[in-house]
Coordinates of C-alpha atoms in Angstrom, one line a residue:
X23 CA -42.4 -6.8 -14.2
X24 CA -39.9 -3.8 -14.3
X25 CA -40.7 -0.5 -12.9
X26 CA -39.2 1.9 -16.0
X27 CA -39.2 5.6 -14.8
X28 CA -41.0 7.9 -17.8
X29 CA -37.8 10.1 -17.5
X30 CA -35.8 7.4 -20.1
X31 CA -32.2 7.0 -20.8
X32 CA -33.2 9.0 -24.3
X33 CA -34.1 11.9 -22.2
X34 CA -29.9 12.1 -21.1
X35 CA -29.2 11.7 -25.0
X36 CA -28.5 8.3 -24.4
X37 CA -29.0 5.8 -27.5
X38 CA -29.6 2.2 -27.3
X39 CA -30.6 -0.7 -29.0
X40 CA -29.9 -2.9 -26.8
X41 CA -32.5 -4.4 -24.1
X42 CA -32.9 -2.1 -21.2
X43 CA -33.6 -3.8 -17.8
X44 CA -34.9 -1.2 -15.3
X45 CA -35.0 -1.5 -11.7
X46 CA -34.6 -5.3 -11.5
X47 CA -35.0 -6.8 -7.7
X48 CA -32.4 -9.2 -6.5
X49 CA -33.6 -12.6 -7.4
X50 CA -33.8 -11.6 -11.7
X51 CA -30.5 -9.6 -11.1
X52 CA -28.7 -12.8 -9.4
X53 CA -30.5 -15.0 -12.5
X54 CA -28.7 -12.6 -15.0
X55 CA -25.6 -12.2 -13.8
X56 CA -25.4 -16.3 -13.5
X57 CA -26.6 -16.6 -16.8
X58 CA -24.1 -14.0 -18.1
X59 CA -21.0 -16.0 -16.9
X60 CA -20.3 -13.0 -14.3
X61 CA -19.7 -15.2 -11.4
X62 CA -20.9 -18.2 -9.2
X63 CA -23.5 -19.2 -6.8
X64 CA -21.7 -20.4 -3.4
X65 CA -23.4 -23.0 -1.4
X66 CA -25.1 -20.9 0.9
X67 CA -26.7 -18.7 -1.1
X68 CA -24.4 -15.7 -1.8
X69 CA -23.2 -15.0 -5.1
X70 CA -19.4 -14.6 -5.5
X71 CA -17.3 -12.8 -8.1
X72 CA -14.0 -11.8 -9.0
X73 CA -12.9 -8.2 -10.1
X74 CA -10.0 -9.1 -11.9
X75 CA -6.8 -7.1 -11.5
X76 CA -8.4 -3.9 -9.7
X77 CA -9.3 -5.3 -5.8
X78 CA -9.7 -2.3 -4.6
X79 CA -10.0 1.3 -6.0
X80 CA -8.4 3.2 -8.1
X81 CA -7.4 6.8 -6.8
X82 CA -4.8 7.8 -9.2
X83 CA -7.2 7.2 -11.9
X84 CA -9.7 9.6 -10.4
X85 CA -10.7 13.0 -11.9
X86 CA -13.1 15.9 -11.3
X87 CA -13.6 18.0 -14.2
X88 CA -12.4 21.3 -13.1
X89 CA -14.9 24.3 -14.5
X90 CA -17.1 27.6 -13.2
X91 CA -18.7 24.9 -11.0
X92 CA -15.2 23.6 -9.6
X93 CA -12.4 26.2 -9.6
X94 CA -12.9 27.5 -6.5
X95 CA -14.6 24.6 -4.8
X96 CA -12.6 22.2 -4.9
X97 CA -9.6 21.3 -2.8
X98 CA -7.4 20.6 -5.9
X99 CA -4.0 18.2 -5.4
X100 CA -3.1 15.2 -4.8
X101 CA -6.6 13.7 -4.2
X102 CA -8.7 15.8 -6.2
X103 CA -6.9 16.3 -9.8
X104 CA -8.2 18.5 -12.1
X105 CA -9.6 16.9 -15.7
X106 CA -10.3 19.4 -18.5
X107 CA -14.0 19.9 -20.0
X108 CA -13.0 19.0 -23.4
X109 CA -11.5 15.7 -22.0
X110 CA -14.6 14.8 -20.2
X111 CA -16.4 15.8 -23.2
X112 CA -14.7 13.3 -25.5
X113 CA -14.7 11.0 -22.6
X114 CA -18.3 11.3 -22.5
X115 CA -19.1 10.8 -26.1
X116 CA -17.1 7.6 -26.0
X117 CA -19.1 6.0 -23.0
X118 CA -21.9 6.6 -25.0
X119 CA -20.8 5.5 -28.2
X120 CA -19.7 2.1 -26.0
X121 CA -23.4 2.2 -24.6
X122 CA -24.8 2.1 -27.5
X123 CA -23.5 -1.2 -28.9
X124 CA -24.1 -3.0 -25.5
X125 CA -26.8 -5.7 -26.2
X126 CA -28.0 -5.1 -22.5
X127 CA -28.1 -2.8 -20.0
X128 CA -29.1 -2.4 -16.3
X129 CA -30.3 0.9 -15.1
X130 CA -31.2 1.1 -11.3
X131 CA -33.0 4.4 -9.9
X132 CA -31.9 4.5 -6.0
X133 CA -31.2 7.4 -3.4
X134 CA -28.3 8.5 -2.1
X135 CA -29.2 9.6 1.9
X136 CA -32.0 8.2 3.9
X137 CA -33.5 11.4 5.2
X138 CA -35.6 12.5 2.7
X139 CA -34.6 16.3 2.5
X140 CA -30.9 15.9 1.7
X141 CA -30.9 12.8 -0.1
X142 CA -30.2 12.8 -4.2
X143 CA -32.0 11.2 -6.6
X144 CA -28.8 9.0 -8.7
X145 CA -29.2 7.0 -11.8
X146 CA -26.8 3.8 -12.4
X147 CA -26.4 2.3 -15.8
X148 CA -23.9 -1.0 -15.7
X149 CA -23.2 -3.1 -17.9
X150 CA -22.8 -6.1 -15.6
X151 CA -25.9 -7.7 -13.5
X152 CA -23.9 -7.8 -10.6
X153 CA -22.6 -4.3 -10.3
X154 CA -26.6 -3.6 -11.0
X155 CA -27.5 -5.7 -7.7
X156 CA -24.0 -4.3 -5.8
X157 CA -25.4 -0.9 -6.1
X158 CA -29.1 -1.3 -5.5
X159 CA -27.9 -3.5 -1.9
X160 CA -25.9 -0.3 -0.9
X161 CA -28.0 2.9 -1.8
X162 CA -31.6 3.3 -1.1
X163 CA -34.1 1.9 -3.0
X164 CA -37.2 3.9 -3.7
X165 CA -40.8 2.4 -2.9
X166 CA -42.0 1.1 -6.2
X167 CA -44.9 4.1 -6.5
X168 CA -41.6 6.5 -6.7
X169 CA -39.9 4.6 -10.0
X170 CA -42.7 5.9 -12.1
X171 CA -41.4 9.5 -12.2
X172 CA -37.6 9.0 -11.0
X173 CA -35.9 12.0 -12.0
X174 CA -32.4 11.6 -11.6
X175 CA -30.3 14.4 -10.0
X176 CA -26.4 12.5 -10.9
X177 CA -26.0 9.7 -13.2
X178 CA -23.4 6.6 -13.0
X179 CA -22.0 5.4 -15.9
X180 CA -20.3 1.9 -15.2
X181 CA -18.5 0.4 -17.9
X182 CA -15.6 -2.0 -16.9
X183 CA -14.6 -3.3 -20.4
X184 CA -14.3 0.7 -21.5
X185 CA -10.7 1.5 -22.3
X186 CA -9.6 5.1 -21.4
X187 CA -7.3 6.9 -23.7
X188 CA -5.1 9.0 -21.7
X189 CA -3.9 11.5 -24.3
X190 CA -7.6 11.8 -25.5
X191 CA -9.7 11.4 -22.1
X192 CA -7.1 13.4 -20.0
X193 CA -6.7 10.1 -17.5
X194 CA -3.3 8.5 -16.1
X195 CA -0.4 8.2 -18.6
X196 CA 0.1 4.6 -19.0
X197 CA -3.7 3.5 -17.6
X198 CA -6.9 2.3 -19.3
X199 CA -8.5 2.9 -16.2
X200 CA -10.7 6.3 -15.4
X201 CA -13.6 7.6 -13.2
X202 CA -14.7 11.0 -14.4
X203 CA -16.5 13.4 -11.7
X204 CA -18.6 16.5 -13.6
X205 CA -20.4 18.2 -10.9
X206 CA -21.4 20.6 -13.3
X207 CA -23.1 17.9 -15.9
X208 CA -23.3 16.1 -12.9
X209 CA -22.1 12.5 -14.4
X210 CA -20.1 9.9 -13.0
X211 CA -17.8 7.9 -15.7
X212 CA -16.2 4.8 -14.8
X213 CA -14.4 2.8 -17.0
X214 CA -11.6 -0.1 -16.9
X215 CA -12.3 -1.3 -13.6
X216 CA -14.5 -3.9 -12.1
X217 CA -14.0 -3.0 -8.5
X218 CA -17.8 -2.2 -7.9
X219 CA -16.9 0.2 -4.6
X220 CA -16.2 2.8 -6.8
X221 CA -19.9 3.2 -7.9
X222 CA -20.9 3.5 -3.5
X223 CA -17.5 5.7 -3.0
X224 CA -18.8 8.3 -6.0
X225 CA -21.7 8.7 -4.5
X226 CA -20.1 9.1 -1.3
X227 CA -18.5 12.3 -3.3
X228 CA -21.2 13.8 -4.6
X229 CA -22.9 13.9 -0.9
X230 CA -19.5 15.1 0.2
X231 CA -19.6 17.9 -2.3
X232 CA -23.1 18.8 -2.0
X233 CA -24.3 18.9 1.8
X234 CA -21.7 21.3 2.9
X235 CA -23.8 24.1 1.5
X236 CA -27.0 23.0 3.1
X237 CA -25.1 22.8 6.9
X238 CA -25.3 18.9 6.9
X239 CA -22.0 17.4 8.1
X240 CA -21.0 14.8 5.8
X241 CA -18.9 11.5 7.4
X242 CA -16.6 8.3 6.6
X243 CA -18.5 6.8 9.6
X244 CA -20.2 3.6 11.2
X245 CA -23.3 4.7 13.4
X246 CA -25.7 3.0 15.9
X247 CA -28.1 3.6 18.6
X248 CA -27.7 2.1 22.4
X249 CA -31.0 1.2 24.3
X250 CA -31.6 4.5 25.8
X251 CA -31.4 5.9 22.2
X252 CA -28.5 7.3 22.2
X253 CA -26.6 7.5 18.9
X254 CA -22.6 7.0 18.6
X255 CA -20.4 7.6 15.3
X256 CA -17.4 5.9 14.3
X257 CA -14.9 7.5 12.1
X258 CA -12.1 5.3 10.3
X259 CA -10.4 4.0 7.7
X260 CA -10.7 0.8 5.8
X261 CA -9.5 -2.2 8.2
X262 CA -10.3 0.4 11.7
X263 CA -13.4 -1.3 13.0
X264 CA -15.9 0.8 11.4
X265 CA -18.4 -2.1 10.1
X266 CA -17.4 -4.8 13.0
X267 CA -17.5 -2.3 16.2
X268 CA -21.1 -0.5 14.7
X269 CA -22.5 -4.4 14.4
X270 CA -23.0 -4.6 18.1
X271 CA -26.2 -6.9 18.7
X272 CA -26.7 -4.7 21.7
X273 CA -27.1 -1.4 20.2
X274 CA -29.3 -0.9 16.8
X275 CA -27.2 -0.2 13.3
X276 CA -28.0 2.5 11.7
X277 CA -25.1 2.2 8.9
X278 CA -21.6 0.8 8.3
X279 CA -19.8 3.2 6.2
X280 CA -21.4 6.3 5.0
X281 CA -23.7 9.1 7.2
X282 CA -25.1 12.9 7.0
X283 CA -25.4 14.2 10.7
X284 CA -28.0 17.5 10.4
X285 CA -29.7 19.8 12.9
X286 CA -32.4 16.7 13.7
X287 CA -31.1 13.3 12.7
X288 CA -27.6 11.1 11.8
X289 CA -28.8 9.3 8.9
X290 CA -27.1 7.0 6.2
X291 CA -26.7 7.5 2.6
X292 CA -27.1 3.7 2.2
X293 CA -29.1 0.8 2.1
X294 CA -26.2 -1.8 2.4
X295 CA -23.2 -2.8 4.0
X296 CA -19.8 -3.5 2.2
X297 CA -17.4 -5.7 4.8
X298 CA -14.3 -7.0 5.0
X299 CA -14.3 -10.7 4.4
X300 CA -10.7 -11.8 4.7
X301 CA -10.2 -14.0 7.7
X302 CA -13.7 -13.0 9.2
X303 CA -14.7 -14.8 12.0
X304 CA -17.8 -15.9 13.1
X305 CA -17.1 -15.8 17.1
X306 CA -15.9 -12.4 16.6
X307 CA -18.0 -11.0 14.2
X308 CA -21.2 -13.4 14.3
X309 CA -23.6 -10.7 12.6
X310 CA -21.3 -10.0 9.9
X311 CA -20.1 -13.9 9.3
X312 CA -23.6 -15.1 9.0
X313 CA -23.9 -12.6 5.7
X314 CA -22.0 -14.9 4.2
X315 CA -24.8 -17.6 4.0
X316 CA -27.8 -15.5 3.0
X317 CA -29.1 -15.6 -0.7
X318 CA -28.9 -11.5 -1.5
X319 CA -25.3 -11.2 -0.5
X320 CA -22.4 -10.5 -2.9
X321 CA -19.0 -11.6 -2.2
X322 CA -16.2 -10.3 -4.2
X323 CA -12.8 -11.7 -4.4
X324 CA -13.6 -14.6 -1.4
X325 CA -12.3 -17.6 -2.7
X326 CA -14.8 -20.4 -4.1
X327 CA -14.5 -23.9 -4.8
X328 CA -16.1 -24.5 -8.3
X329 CA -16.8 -28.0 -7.9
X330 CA -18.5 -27.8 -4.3
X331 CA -19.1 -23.9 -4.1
X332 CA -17.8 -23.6 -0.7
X333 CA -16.4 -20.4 0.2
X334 CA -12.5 -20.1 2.0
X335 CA -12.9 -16.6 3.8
X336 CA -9.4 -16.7 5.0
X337 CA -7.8 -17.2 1.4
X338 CA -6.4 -14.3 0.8
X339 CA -5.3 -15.9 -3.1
X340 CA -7.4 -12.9 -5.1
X341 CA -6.8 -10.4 -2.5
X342 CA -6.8 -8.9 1.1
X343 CA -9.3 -6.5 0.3
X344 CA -12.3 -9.6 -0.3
X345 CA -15.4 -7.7 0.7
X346 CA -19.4 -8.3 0.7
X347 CA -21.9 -6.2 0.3
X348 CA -25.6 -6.9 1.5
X349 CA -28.6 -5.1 2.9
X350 CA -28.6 -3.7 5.9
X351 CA -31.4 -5.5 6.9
X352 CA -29.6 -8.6 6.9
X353 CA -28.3 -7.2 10.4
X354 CA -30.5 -8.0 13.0
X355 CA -30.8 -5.0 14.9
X356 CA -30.4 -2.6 12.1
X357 CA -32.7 0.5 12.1
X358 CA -36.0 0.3 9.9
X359 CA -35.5 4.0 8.9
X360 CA -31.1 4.0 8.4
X361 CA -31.1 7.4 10.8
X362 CA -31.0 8.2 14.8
X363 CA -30.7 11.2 16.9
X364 CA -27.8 13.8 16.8
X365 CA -24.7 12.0 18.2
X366 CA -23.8 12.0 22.2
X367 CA -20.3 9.8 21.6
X368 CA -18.1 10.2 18.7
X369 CA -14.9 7.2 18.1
X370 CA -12.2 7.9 15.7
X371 CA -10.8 4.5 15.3
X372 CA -7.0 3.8 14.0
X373 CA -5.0 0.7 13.9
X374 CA -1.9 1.9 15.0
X375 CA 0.9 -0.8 13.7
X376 CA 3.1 1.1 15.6
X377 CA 2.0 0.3 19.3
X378 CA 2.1 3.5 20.4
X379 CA -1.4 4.6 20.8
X380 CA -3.3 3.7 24.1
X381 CA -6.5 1.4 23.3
X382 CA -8.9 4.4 24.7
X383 CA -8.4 8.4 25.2
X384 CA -10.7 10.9 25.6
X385 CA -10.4 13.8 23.6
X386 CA -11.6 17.5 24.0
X387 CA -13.1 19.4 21.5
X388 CA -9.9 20.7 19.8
X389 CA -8.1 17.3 20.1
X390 CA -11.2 16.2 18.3
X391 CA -10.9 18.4 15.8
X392 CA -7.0 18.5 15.2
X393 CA -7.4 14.0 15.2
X394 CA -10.3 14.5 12.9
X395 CA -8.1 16.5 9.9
X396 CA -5.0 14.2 10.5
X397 CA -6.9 11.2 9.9
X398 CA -4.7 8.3 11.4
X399 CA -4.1 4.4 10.9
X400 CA -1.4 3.0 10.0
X401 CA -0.1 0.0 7.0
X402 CA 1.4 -2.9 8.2
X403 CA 4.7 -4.7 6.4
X404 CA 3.6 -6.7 3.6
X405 CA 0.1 -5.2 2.8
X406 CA 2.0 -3.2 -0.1
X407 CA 5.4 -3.5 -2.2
X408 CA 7.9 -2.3 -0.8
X409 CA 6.4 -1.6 2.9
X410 CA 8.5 -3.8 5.0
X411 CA 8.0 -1.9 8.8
X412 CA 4.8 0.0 9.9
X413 CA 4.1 3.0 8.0
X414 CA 2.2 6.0 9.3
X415 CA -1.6 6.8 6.8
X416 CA -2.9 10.1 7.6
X417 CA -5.9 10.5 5.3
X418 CA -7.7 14.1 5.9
X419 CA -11.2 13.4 7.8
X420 CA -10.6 9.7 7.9
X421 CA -11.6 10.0 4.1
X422 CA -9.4 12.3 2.0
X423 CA -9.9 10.3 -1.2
X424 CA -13.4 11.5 -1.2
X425 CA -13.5 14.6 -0.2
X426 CA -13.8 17.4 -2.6
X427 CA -13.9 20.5 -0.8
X428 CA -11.2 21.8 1.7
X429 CA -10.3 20.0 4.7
X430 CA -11.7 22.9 7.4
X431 CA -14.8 23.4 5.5
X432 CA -15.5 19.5 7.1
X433 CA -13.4 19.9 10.2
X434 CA -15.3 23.0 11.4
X435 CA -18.8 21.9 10.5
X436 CA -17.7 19.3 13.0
X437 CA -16.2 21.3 15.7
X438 CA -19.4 23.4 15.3
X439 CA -21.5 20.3 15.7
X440 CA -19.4 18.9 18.7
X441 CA -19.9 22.2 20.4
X442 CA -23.5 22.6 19.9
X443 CA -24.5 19.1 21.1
X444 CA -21.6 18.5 24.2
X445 CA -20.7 15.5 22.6
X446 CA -18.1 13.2 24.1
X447 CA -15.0 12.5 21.9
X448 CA -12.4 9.6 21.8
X449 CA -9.6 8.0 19.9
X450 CA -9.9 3.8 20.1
X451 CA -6.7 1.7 18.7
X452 CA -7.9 -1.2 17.2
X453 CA -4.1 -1.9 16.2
X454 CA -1.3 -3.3 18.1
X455 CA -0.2 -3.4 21.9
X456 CA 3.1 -4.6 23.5
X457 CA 5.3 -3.7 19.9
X458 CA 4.5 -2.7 17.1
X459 CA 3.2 -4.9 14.2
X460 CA 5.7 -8.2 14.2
X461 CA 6.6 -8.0 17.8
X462 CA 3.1 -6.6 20.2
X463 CA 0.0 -8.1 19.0
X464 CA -3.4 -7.2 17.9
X465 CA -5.5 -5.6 20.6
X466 CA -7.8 -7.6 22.0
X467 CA -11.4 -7.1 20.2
X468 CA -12.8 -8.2 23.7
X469 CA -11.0 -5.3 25.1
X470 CA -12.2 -3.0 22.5
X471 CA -15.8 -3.8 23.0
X472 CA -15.7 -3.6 26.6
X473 CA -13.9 -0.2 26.7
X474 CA -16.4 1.2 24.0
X475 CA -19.3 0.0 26.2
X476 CA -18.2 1.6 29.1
X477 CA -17.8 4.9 26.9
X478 CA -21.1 4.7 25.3
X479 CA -22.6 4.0 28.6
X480 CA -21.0 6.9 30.5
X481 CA -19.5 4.4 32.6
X482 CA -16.0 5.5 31.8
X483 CA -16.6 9.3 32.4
X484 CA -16.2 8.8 36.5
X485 CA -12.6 6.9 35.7
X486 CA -9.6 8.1 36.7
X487 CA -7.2 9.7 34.0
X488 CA -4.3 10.2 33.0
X489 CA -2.3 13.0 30.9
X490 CA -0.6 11.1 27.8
X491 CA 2.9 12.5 27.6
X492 CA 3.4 12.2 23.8
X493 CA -0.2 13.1 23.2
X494 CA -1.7 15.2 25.5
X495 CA -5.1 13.7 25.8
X496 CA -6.7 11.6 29.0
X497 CA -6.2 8.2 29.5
X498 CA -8.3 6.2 31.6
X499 CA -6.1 4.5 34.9
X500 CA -8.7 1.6 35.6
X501 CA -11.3 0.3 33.8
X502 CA -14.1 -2.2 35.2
X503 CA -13.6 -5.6 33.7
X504 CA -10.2 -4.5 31.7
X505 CA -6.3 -5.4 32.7
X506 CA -5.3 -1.7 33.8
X507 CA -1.8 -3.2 32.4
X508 CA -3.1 -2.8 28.8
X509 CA -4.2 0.7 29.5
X510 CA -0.5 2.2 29.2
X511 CA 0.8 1.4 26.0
X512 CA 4.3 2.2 27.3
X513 CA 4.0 -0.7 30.1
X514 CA 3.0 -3.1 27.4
X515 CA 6.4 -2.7 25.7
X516 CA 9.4 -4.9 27.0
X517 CA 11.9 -2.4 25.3
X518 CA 10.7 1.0 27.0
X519 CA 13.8 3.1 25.1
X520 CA 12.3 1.7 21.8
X521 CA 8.3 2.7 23.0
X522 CA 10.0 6.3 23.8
X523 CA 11.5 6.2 20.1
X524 CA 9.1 5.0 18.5
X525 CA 6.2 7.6 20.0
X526 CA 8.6 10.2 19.2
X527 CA 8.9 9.6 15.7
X528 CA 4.8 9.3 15.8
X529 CA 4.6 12.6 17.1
X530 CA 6.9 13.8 14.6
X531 CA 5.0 12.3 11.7
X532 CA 1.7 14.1 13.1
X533 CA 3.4 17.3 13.5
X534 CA 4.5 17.1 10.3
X535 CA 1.1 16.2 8.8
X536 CA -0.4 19.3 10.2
X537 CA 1.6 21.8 8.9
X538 CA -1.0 22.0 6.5
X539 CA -3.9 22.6 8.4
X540 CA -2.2 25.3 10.6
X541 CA -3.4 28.5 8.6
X542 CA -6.8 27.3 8.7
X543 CA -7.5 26.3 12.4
X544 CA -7.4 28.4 15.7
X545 CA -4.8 28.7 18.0
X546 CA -6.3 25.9 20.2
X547 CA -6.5 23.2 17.7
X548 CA -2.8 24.1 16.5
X549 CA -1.9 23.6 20.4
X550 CA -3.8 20.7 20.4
X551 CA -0.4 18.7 20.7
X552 CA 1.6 21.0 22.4
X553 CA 1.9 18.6 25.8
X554 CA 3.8 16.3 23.4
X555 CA 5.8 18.9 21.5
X556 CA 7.0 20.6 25.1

């Protein structure tokens, strides 16, 4: 039985004949999308796919129609880029043209936010059974009593065998490939891809766009909660830690991606989890790695044997970026109601390639904030064309690409919220120690974990520290159950001329990067790094 909502896709002037599946669970939506061709059925239980050339999103291809709504708004450049109305318009008339001939359709009512007075309502119509169950895993799903009068607040379109026109959509000159943001119609478009992140990442946008206003701190985060209910957020970008430090059977999960942190609660705008699969191990990661075996899970881009549908997670064939996405509750210890208390630790993890970065600091309030806008982790040779020595990422609030208002409106709600609640603040490198990427190695995640715990547990707040010279912020000397050798980045290095050089040119690069935050911060965040500029 499907639960249809009353408020039908007729209601959005959208015209169909084809056969409308509404709110499927995950058993019919795995039966469809096997019986569409879209993928296979793995061994275990999960169902894998392949997206095809796009393995990861698309952010030159992504627009925000730029209006009354959006003119002022709107941090418009390199990230954000302006689409006309007319363009959307046209655009918009096409996707519904293109829905109109689809013989079926999958429309799934979800929420986007678990605490109920700042989540949205958002609409999904794909055109693919397995985008339908990718999306339903990772937002909220309603009780079944709400379906009946769903009223969505945004609607996603999904269409990956749409074809954008750039001169007559207003996309990328050259690409098929679009995703359309109208906050004013407020409609999501996205066409020519298969990568189904972009559905969770738009959403992830809207939230962005919207809470701001209502004095809810939007974040790129990981959360969870120790025993003594303490929460702890985890800022990064993708290949930081986020998912695999927050899955600590210790402490209980309340999300691994996405979170709102208001006056009473952190909460997450999801439902699901969306890991990294390539090379995942299950003595590091057990939580995660037993995912992989569970009926309910989608794996995208993991490597399959069609004869004996056994999965090779460290093939790397389709691409780096293999994810899978399943419900949180396939975690163990993950929170019945996806929200905790305010915050009393907050991480910003970066994987700095360039070995600079000690494996713990502690940061004060300004260092928080002036880490928090840079954004920092860093590529490794290889990952990209072209990139053949570590090269430096900042990405504004560990999240740029999905950001839509300016930088300090996010930055200060933070500083605000760090100051209001004394939380503690500190910078992790999950990177590289002794060299930088092709001579150090990857930090230990042993040593990770156990310098997190001893954070979390206030342990590590009656260490001894140290001033960083390059970076200003406190270093711990000595830590319980750690090599204090690993502790000093600079003493890990065999070449300490090339460690000086190389932290130089780091500062440098961060220096640089901040140049344009410096009209909108106070004089304390701008000094922020003035131990390593002296």
């Amino acid at each position: 039985m499907q639960a249809q909502s009353s408020f039908g896709l007729d209601k959005q002037g959208i015209r169909t004949s084809g056969d409308v599946k509404w709110n499927l669970l995950t058993a019919p939506l795995v039966e469809e999308a096997v019986r569409n061709g879209e993928g296979l059925l793995a061994k275990d239980g999960p169902f894998v796919v392949a997206t095809g050339k796009h393995t990861g999103r698309s952010a030159k291809d992504k627009f925000i129609v730029c209006d009354a709504e959006t003119d002022t708004t709107v941090w418009w450049g390199d990230v954000n880029r302006p689409m006309a109305p007319e363009h959307f318009e046209a655009l918009k008339a096409d996707f519904f043209a293109a829905l109109a001939e689809k013989k079926t359709l999958y429309v799934a009512d979800l929420y986007g936010g678990s605490q109920p007075e700042y989540r949205v309502n958002v609409r999904v119509i794909n055109e693919y059974a397995w985008h339908n169950l990718f999306i339903r895993t990772l937002l909220v799903r309603p009780e079944v009593a709400a379906l009946a009068d769903f009223v969505p607040d945004y609607t996603i379109i999904d269409l990956p065998s749409f074809k954008a026109d750039p001169v007559r959509h207003g996309g990328r000159a050259g690409s098929e490939t679009i995703i359309a943001v109208n906050f004013s119609e407020k409609m999501i478009l996205i066409g020519g891809t298969a990568y189904a992140g972009e559905m969770k990442k738009s959403v992830f946008s809207i939230l962005n766009y919207l809470l701001p206003e209502r004095g809810v701190m939007p974040m790129h985060c990981s959360a969870n909660i120790g025993p003594k209910g303490d929460t702890a957020v985890f800022f990064g970008l993708s290949g930081t830690g986020k998912t695999t430090l927050s899955a600590d059977k210790s402490r209980t999960l309340i999300g691994d991606d996405e979170h709102g942190w208001s006056d009473t609660a952190v909460f997450n705008f999801e439902g699901g989890c969306y890991a990294k699969m390539i090379r995942l191990s299950a003595e590091a990661e057990p939580e995660i790695f037993a995912t992989t075996k569970r009926f309910g899970t989608v794996l995208e881009n993991v490597v399959i044997d069609p004869a004996t549908r056994e999965i090779d997670l460290d093939d790397d064939t389709l691409a780096e970026n293999s994810r899978g996405s399943y419900p949180i509750d396939f975690i163990p210890n993950a929170s019945d109601d996806n929200l905790g208390p305010v915050p009393q630790n907050i991480i910003f993890l970066t994987a700095d390639a360039y070995g600079v970065l000690p494996p713990i600091a502690r940061l004060s309030p300004d260092q928080a904030m002036y880490h928090f806008l840079s954004g920092y982790t860093a590529r490794v040779a290889g990952t990209e064309i072209g990139v053949t020595e570590p090269s430096a990422t900042f990405s504004t609030c560990f999240g740029a690409p999905f950001m839509p208002r300016h930088p300090s409106v996010y930055g200060n709600l933070l500083k605000e919220r760090i100051a209001k609640g004394g939380v503690k603040c500190w910078l992790v490198n999950t990177g590289w120690t002794g060299g930088k990427y092709g001579v150090g190695s990857r930090m230990p995640i042993k040593v990770t974990r156990a310098l997190l715990n001893a954070a979390l547990d206030g342990s590590l707040n009656s260490a001894q520290f140290r001033i960083d010279p390059n970076f200003g912020f406190e270093v711990p000397v000595a830590v319980a159950g750690v090599d204090s050798a690993i502790l000093d980045p600079r003493a890990t290095w065999a070449d300490k001329a090339a460690y000086d050089a190389t932290a130089a040119n780091l500062v440098k690069q961060f220096a640089e990067n901040f140049a344009q935050f410096e009209d909108h911060v106070d004089d304390a965040v701008r000094g922020a790094m003035l131990v390593a500029a002296e």
